[in-house]
Coordinates of C-alpha atoms in Angstrom, one line a residue:
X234 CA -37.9 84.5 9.4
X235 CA -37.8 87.0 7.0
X236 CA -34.0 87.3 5.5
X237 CA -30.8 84.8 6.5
X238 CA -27.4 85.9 5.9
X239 CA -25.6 82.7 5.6
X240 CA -21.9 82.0 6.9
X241 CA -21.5 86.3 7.5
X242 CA -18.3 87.4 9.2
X243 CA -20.1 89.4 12.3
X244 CA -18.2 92.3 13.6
X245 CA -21.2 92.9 16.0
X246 CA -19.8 96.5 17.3
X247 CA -19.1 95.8 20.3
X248 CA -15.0 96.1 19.9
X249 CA -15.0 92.5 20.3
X250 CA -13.9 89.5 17.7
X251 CA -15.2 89.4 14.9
X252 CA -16.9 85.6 14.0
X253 CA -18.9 84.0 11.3
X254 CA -22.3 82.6 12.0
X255 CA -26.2 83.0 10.1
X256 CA -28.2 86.2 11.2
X257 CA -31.7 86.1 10.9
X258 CA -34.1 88.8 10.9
X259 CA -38.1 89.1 11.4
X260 CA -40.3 91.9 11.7
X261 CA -37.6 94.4 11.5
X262 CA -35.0 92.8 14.1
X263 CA -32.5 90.4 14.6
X264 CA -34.1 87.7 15.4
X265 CA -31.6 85.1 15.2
X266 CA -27.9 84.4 15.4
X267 CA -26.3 81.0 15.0
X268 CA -22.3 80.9 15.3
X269 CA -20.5 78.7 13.3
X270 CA -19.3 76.4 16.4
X271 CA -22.8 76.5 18.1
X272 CA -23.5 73.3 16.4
X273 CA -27.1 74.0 16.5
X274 CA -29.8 74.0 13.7
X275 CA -29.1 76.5 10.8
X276 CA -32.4 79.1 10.4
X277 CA -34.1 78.9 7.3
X278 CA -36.0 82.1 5.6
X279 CA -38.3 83.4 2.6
X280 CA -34.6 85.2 1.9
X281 CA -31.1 83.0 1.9
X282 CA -28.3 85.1 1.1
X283 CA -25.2 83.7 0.8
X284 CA -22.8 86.6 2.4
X285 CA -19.4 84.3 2.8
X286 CA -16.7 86.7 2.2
X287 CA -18.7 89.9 3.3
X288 CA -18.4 91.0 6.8
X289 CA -22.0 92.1 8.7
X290 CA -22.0 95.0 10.5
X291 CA -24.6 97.7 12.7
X292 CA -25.4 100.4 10.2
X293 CA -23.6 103.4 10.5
X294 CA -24.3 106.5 12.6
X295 CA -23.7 110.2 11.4
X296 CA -22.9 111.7 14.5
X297 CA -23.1 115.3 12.3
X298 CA -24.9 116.0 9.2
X299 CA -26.5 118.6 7.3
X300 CA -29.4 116.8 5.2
X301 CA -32.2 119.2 6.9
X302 CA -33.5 119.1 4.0
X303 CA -31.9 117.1 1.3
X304 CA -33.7 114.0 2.7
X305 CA -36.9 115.7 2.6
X306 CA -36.2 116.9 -1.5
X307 CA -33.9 113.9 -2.4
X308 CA -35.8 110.3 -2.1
X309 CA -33.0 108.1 -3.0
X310 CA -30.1 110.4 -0.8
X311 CA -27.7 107.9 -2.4
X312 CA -24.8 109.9 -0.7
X313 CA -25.3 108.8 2.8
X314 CA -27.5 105.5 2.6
X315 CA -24.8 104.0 -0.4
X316 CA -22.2 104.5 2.3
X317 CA -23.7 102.5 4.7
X318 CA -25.4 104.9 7.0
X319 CA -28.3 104.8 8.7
X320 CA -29.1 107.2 11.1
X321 CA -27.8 111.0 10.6
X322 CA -27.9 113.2 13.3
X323 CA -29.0 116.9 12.1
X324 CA -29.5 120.0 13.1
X325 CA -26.1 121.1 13.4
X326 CA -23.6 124.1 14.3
X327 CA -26.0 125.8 15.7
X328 CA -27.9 126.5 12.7
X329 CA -31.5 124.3 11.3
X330 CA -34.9 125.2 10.5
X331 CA -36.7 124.6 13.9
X332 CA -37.5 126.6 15.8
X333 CA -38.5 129.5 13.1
X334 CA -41.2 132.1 13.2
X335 CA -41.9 133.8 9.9
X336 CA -39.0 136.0 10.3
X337 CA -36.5 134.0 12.0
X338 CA -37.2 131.8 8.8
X339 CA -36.2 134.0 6.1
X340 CA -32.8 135.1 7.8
X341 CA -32.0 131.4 8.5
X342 CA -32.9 130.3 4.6
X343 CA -30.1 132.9 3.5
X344 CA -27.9 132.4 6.2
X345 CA -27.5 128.9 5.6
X346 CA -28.0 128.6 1.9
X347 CA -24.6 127.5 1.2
X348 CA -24.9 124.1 3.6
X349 CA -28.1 123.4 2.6
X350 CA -30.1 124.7 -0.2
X351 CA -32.2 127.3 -0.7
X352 CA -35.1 126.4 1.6
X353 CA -38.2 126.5 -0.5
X354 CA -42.0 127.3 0.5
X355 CA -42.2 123.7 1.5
X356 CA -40.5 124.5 5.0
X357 CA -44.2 124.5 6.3
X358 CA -43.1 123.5 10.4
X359 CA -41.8 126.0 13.0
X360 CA -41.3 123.7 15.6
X361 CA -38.8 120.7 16.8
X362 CA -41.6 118.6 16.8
X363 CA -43.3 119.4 13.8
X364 CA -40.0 118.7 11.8
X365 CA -39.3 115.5 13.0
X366 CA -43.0 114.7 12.6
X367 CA -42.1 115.9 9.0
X368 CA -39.7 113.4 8.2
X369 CA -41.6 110.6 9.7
X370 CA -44.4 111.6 7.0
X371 CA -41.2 111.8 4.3
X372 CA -42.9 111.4 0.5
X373 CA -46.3 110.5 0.5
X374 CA -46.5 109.0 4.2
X375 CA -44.2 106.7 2.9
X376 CA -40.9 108.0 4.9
X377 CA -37.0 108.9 4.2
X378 CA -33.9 107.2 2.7
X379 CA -32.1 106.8 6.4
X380 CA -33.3 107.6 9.8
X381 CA -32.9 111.1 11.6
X382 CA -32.5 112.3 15.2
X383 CA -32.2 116.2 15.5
X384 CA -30.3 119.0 17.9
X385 CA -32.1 122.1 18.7
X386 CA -29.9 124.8 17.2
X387 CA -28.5 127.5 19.5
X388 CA -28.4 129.8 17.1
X389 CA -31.3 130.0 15.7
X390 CA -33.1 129.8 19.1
X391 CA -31.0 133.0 20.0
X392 CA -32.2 134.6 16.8
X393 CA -35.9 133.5 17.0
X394 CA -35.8 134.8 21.1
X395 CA -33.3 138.5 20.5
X396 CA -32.9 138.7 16.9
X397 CA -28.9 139.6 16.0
X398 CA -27.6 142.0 18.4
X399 CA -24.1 141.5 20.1
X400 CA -25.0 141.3 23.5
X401 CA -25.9 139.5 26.7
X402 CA -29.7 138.3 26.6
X403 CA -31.8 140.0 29.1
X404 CA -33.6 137.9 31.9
X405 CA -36.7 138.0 30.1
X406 CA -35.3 136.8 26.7
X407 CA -32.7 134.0 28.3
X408 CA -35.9 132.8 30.3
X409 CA -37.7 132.5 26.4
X410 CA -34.4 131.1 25.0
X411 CA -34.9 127.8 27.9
X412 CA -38.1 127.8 27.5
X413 CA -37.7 127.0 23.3
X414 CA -34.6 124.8 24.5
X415 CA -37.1 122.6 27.0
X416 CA -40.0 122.5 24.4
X417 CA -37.3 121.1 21.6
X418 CA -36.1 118.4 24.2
X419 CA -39.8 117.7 25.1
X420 CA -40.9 116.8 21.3
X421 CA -37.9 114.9 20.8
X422 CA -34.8 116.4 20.1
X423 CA -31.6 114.5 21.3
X424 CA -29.5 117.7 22.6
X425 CA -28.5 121.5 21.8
X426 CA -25.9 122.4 19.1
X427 CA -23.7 125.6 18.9
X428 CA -21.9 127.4 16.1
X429 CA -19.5 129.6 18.0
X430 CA -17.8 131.0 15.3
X431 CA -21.0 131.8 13.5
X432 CA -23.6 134.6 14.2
X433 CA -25.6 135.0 16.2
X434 CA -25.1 131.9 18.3
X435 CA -21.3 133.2 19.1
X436 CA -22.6 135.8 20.8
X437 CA -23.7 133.9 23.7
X438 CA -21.9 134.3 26.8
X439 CA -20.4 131.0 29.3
X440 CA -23.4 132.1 30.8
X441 CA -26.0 132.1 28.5
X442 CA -24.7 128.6 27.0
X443 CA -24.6 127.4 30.8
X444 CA -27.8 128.2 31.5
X445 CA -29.1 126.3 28.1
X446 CA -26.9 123.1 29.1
X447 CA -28.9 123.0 32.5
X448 CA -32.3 122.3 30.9
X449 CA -30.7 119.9 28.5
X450 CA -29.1 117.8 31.0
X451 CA -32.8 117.6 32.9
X452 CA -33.6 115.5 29.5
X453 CA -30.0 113.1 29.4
X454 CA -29.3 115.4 26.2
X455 CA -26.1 116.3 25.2
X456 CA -24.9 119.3 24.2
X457 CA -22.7 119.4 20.3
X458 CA -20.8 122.8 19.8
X459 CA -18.9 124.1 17.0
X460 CA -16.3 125.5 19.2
X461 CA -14.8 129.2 19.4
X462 CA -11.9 128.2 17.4
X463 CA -10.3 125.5 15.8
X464 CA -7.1 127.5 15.3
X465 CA -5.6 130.2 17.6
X466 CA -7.1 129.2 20.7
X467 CA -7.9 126.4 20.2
X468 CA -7.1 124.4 22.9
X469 CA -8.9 127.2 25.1
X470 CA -11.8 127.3 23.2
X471 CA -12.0 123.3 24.0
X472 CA -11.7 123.8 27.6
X473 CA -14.0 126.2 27.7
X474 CA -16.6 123.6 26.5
X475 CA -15.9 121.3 29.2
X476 CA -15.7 123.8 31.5
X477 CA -19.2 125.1 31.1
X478 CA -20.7 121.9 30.3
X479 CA -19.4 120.5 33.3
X480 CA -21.2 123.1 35.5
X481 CA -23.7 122.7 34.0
X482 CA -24.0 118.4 34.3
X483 CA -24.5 118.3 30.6
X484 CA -23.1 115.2 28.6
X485 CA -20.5 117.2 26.0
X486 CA -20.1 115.8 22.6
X487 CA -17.3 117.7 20.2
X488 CA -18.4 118.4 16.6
X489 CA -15.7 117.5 14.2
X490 CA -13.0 117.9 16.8
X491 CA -9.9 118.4 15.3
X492 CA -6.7 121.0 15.4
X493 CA -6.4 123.1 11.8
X494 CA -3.9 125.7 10.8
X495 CA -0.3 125.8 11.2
X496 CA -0.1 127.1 14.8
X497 CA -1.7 123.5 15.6
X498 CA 0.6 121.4 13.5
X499 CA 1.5 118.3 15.5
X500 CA -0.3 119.7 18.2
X501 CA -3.5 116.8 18.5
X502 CA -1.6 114.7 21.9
X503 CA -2.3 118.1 23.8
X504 CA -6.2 117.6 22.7
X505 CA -6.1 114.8 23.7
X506 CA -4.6 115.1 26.7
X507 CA -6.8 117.1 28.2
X508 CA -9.9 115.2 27.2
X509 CA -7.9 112.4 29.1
X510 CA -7.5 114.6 32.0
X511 CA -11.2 115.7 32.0
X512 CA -13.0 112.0 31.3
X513 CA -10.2 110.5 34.2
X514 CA -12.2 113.1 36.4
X515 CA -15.4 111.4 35.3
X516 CA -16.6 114.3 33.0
X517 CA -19.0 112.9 30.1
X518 CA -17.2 113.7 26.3
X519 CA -17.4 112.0 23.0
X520 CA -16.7 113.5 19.7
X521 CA -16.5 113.3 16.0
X522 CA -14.5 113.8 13.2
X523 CA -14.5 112.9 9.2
X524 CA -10.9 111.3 7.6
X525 CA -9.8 114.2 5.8
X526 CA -7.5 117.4 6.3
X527 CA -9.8 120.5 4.4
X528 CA -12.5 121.8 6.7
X529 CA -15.8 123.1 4.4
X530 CA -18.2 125.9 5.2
X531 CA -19.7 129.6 3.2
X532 CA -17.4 131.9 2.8
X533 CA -19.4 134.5 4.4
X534 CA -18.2 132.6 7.8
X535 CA -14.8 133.5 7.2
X536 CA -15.5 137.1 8.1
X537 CA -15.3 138.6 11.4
X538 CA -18.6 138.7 13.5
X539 CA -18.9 142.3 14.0
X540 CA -19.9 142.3 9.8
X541 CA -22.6 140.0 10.1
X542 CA -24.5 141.8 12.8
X543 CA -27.8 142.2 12.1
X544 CA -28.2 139.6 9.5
X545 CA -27.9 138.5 6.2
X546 CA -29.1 142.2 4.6
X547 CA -26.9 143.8 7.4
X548 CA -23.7 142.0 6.4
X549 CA -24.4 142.7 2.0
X550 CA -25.1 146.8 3.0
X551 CA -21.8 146.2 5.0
X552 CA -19.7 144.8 2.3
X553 CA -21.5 147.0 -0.9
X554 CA -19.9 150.1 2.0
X555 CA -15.9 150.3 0.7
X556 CA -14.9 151.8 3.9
X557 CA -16.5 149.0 6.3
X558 CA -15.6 146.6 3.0
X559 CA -11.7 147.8 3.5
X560 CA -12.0 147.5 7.6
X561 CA -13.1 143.8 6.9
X562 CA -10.3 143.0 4.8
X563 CA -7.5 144.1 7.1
X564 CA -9.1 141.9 9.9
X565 CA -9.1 139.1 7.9
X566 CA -5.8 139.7 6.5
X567 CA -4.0 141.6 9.5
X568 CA -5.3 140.9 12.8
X569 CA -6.6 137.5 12.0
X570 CA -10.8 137.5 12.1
X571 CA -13.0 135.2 14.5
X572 CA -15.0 133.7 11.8
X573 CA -11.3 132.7 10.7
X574 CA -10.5 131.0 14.1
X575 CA -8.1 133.8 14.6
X576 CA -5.5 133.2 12.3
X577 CA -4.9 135.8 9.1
X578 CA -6.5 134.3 6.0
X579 CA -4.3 132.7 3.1
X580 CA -6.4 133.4 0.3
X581 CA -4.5 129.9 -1.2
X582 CA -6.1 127.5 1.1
X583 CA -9.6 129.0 0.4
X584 CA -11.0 126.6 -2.8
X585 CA -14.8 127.7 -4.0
X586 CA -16.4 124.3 -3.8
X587 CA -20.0 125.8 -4.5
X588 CA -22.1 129.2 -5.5
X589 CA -25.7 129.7 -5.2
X590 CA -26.2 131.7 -9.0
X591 CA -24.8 129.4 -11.5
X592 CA -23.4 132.6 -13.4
X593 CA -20.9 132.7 -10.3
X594 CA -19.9 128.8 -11.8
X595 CA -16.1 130.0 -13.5
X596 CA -15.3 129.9 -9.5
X597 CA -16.2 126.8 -8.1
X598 CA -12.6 124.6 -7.8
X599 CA -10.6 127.5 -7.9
X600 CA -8.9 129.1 -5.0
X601 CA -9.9 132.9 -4.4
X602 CA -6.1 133.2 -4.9
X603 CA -6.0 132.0 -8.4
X604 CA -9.7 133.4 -9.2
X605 CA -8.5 136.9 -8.4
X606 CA -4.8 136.3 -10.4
X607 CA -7.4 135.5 -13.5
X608 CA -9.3 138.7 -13.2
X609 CA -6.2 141.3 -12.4
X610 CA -6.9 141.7 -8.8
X611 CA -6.1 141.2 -5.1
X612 CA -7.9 138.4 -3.7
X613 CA -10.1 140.4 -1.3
X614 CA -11.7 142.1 -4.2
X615 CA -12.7 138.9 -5.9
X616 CA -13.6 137.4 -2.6
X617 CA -15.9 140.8 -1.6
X618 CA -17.6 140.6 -5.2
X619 CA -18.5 136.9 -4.7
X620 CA -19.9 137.2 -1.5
X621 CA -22.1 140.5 -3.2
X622 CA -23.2 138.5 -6.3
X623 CA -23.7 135.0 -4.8
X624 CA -25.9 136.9 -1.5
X625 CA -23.8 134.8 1.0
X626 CA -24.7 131.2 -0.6
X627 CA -20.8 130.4 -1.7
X628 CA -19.7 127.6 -0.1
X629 CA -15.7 126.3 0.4
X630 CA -13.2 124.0 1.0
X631 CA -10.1 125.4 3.6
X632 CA -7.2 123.6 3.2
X633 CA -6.1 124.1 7.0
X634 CA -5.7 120.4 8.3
X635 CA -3.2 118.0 9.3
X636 CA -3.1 114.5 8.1
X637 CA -1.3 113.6 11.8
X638 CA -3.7 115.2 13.7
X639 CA -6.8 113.1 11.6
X640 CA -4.9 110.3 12.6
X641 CA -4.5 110.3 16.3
X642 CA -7.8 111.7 17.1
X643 CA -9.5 109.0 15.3
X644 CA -7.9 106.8 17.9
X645 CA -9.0 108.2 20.9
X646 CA -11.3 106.2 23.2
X647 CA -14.5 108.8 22.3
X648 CA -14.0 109.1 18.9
X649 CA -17.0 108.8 16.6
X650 CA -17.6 109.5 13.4
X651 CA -19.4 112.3 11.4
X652 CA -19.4 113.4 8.0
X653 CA -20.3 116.7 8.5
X654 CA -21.4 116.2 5.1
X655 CA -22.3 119.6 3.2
X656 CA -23.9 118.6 -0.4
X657 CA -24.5 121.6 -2.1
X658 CA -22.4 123.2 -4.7
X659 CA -20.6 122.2 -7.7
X660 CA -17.6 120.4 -5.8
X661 CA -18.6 119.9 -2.5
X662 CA -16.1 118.0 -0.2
X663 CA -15.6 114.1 -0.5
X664 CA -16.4 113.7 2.9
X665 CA -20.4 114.1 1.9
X666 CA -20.4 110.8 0.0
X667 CA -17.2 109.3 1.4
X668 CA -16.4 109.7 5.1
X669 CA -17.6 105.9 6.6
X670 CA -15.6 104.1 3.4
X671 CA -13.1 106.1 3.7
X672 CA -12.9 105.3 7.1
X673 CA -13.0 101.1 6.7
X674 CA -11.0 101.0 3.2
X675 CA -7.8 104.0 3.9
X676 CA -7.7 103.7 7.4
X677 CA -8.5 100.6 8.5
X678 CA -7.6 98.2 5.7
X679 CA -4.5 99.8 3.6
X680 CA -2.9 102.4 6.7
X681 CA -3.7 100.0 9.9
X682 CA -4.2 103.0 12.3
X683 CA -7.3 101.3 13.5
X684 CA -8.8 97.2 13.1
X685 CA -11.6 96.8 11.6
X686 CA -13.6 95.8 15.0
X687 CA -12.4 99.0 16.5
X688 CA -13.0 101.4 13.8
X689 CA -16.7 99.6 13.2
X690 CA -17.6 100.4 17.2
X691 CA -16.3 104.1 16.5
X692 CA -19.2 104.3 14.2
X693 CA -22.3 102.5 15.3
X694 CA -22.3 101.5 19.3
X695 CA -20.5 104.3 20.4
X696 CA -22.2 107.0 18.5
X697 CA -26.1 105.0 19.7
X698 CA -24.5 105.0 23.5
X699 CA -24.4 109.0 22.8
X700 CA -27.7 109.1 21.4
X701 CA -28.9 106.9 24.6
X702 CA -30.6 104.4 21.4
X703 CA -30.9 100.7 23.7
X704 CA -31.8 99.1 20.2
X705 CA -29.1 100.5 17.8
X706 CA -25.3 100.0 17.3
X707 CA -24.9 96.3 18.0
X708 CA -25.6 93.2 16.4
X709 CA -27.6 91.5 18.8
X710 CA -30.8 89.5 19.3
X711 CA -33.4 92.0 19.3
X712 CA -32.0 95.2 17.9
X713 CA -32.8 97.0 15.3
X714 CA -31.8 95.3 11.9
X715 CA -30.4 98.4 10.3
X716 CA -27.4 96.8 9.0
X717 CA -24.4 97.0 6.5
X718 CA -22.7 94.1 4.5
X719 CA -19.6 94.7 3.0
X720 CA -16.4 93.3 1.8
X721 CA -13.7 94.4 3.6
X722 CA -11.0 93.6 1.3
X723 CA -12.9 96.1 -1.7
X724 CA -14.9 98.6 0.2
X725 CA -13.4 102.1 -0.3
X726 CA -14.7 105.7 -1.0
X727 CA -15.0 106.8 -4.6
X728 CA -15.0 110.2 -3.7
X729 CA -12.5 112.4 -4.4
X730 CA -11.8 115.8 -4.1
X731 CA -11.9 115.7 -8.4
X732 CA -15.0 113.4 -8.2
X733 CA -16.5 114.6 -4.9
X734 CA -19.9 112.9 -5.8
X735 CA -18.8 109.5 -6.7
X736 CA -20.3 106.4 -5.2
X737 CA -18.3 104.1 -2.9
X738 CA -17.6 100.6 -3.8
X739 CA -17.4 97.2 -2.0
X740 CA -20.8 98.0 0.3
X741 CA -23.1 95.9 -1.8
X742 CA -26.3 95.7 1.1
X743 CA -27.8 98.0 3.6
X744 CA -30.9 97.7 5.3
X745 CA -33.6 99.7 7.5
X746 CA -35.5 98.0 9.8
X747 CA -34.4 94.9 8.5
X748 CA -35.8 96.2 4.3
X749 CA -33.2 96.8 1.7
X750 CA -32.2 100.2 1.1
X751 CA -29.1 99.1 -1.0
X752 CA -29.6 95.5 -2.8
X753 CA -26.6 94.3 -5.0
X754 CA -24.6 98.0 -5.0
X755 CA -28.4 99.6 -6.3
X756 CA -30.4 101.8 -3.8
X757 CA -34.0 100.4 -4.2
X758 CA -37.1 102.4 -4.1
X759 CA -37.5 101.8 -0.2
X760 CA -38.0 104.7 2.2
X761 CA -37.7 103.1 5.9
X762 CA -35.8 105.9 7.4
X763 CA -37.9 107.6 10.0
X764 CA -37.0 110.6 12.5
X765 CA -35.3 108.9 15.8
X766 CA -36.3 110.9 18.9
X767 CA -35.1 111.3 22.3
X768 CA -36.0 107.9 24.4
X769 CA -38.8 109.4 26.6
X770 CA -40.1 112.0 24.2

């Protein structure tokens, strides 16, 4: 044996009681578990740690990140592996690096700046394959901080096969769009992702995103949309994902399911009602959501699609224009824009969390309300000035949620959890570095809407059931020893929405194949995350 945990509190992930016992691990699995009661000899390793009064647990799966490329820049990715993760599933919203031509490239680095980065020369892959084969490699050959699966991005596969236009593919170009779709699958990907309320993945038709579900359902993927709307409509815009998945006989899993804005207030038991219906009927859903009430995206995603046609360079010659600038603003303000889930914008609830030029910095943790009070001006000026000056890469926090709505949804029977951790900017949300404490330390521990067994299945074996891993998400002889020790009555997120980068507390271990990633609270210099593909790729 290589490492014993000694007289651990198990909650194996299952759902089930928790017990105490010794866990041993060799070669990068559990290799041994010895209950309290079994009477039988205690193992013996090179390692004895003493873990009474920490609980043991199956790492932690984020069922939606955006670390494209922050684990590929940042060695230690302290944010995610300090909270106990292990696996991050990326690729999201419709909207990653693969696959790219030259082009297709450029448009996605500015398009996407604000969640991730400027993407530098060293995006040298253009495939699926070549990515993930990327972040085996890591630094030096020597790997990442956590491991990675990846989604094939909708979006970007519509922009790579028709460029930007706003409207239906042609037979030809659809045909190209499976064909990308099949060859991601193929070298690994674990499903398709959708942003439907960004462009140019929202201008795919029922059809279209039919069609794509088809050829992911031939691989057991599953398909991961950012719904049409999370406010007005929203209820429709659910059903139209399990609608369409459905006929198509794709597995559906929800990104960051949740109902925002006031015309959903109190409105979560009619969500989750019709999931009910739907999974009674023996449709295949899951979801995910983070413990907080502010959503986070650019800014340039709160306009309405028609402005970002064409592009990036399309939407900056469309706002420098006052006329097309002024028939913007009255969409957003008046009639309520898609990009703004259909409800008028309250320029109060929209906080800058994060610009791309540092001169733009005087706005970050301001809303664009009290930005444009401080220069003299109406909101949509300051608001059309940033999005100019910063070239699209603003990011925000939208103050839109409802703490009751959090809290039933996290109870639901397919609930997972995802971060949907964005860590650019200045003051990027909490949720980035505090979602899976948050989760075991307010929710579980000091509020009581979930146990602790519960809440720990919710994020590891339900999450690797999704991602069809047979070696993940339990603690059981032979899995996988990615693990998490932690003391249940200390662990908490010390992230806030003043400290957003802050560190949790009270997860003192976490390991990777059975190495130490965290040791005593301190990430070490290990790198045993690798990129976790499709079983059969």
């Amino acid at each position: 044996m290589d490492t014993v945990f000694r007289d651990v509190r198990v909650i194996d992930g299952s759902g089930g009681p928790s017990y105490r016992a010794d866990v041993a691990l060799a070669g990068g699995r559990i290799a041994g578990i010895v209950r309290e009661a079994d009477g039988t000899r205690r193992p013996s390793a090179a390692r004895m740690l003493d873990a009474d009064g920490l609980a043991l647990s199956p790492g932690f799966i984020d069922m939606h990140a955006h670390s494209d490329l922050a684990l590929l820049r940042d060695p230690a990715h302290e944010a995610k592996a300090a909270q106990g993760v292990t696996l991050e599933v990326l690729g999201q919203d419709g909207l990653s690096y693969a696959p790219v031509d030259d082009r297709t490239l450029a448009e996605v680095r500015t398009q996407i700046a604000g969640w991730n980065g400027p993407a530098d020369s060293g995006v040298g892959w253009r495939t699926v394959g070549a990515y993930l084969d990327r972040l085996d490699h890591g630094f030096d050959g020597h790997g990442i901080a956590v491991n990675a699966a990846c989604l094939i991005p909708q979006g970007t596969v519509r922009m790579l096969a028709m460029g930007w236009d706003d409207r239906e593919a042609t037979p030809d170009e659809l045909a190209r769009m499976r064909r990308l779709v099949a060859e991601g699958m193929e070298q690994g990907a674990v499903g398709l992702s959708s942003g439907l309320t960004y462009t140019p993945g929202m201008y795919a038709s029922d059809a279209e995103l039919t069609e794509l579900c088809r050829v992911v359902a031939r691989y057991d993927g599953y398909y991961c949309p950012h719904h049409r709307s999370y406010g007005a409509g929203a209820l429709t815009a659910y059903e139209e994902m399990i609608t369409l998945t459905r006929a198509a006989g794709c597995a559906l899993h929800l990104a960051h399911a949740t109902m925002n804005f006031g015309v959903n207030k109190g409105r979560a038991p009619e969500l989750l009602a019709l999931l009910d219906r739907a999974l009674d009927d023996g449709a295949d859903i899951s979801l995910d959501t983070y413990p907080y009430t502010p959503g986070c995206t650019t800014l340039v995603a709160m306009l309405p699609s028609w402005a970002s046609e064409g592009g990036p360079e399309a939407t900056l010659a469309r706002l420098r224009n006052d006329a097309t600038a002024d028939r913007i603003r009255h969409v957003m303000e008046v009639e309520g824009a898609d990009g703004c889930h259909g409800v008028p914008i309250a320029w109060d609830t929209v906080e800058i969390s994060g610009v791309s030029d540092p001169r733009l910095a005087g706005h970050v943790g301001r809303t664009l309300a009290r930005s444009a009070a401080e220069h003299g001006e109406e909101p949509w000026a300051t608001a059309r000035r940033l999005l100019i000056d910063d070239r699209l890469g603003s990011t925000i926090l939208h103050h839109v949620g409802h703490e009751e709505n959090v809290r039933r949804i996290m109870r639901h029977r397919v609930h997972t959890g995802g971060s949907d951790g964005i860590l650019q900017g200045a003051k990027p949300h909490p949720r980035a570095y505090g979602t899976f404490p948050e989760y075991l330390g307010t929710y579980v521990r000091d509020l009581g809407v979930l146990s602790l067994e519960e809440c720990i299945a919710h994020l590891t074996s339900r999450p690797a059931a999704r991602l069809r891993l047979p070696d993940r998400g339990l603690v059981r002889e032979g899995h996988r020893a990615d693990l998490v020790l932690f003391d249940p009555a200390t662990v908490a997120a010390g992230a806030t929405f003043q400290a957003p980068r802050t560190l949790p507390t009270g997860i003192p271990h976490v390991l990777i194949d059975g190495r130490f990633v965290i040791e005593d609270g301190r990430r070490t210099d290990v790198l045993a995350g690798r990129a976790v593909r499709r079983t059969g790729a």
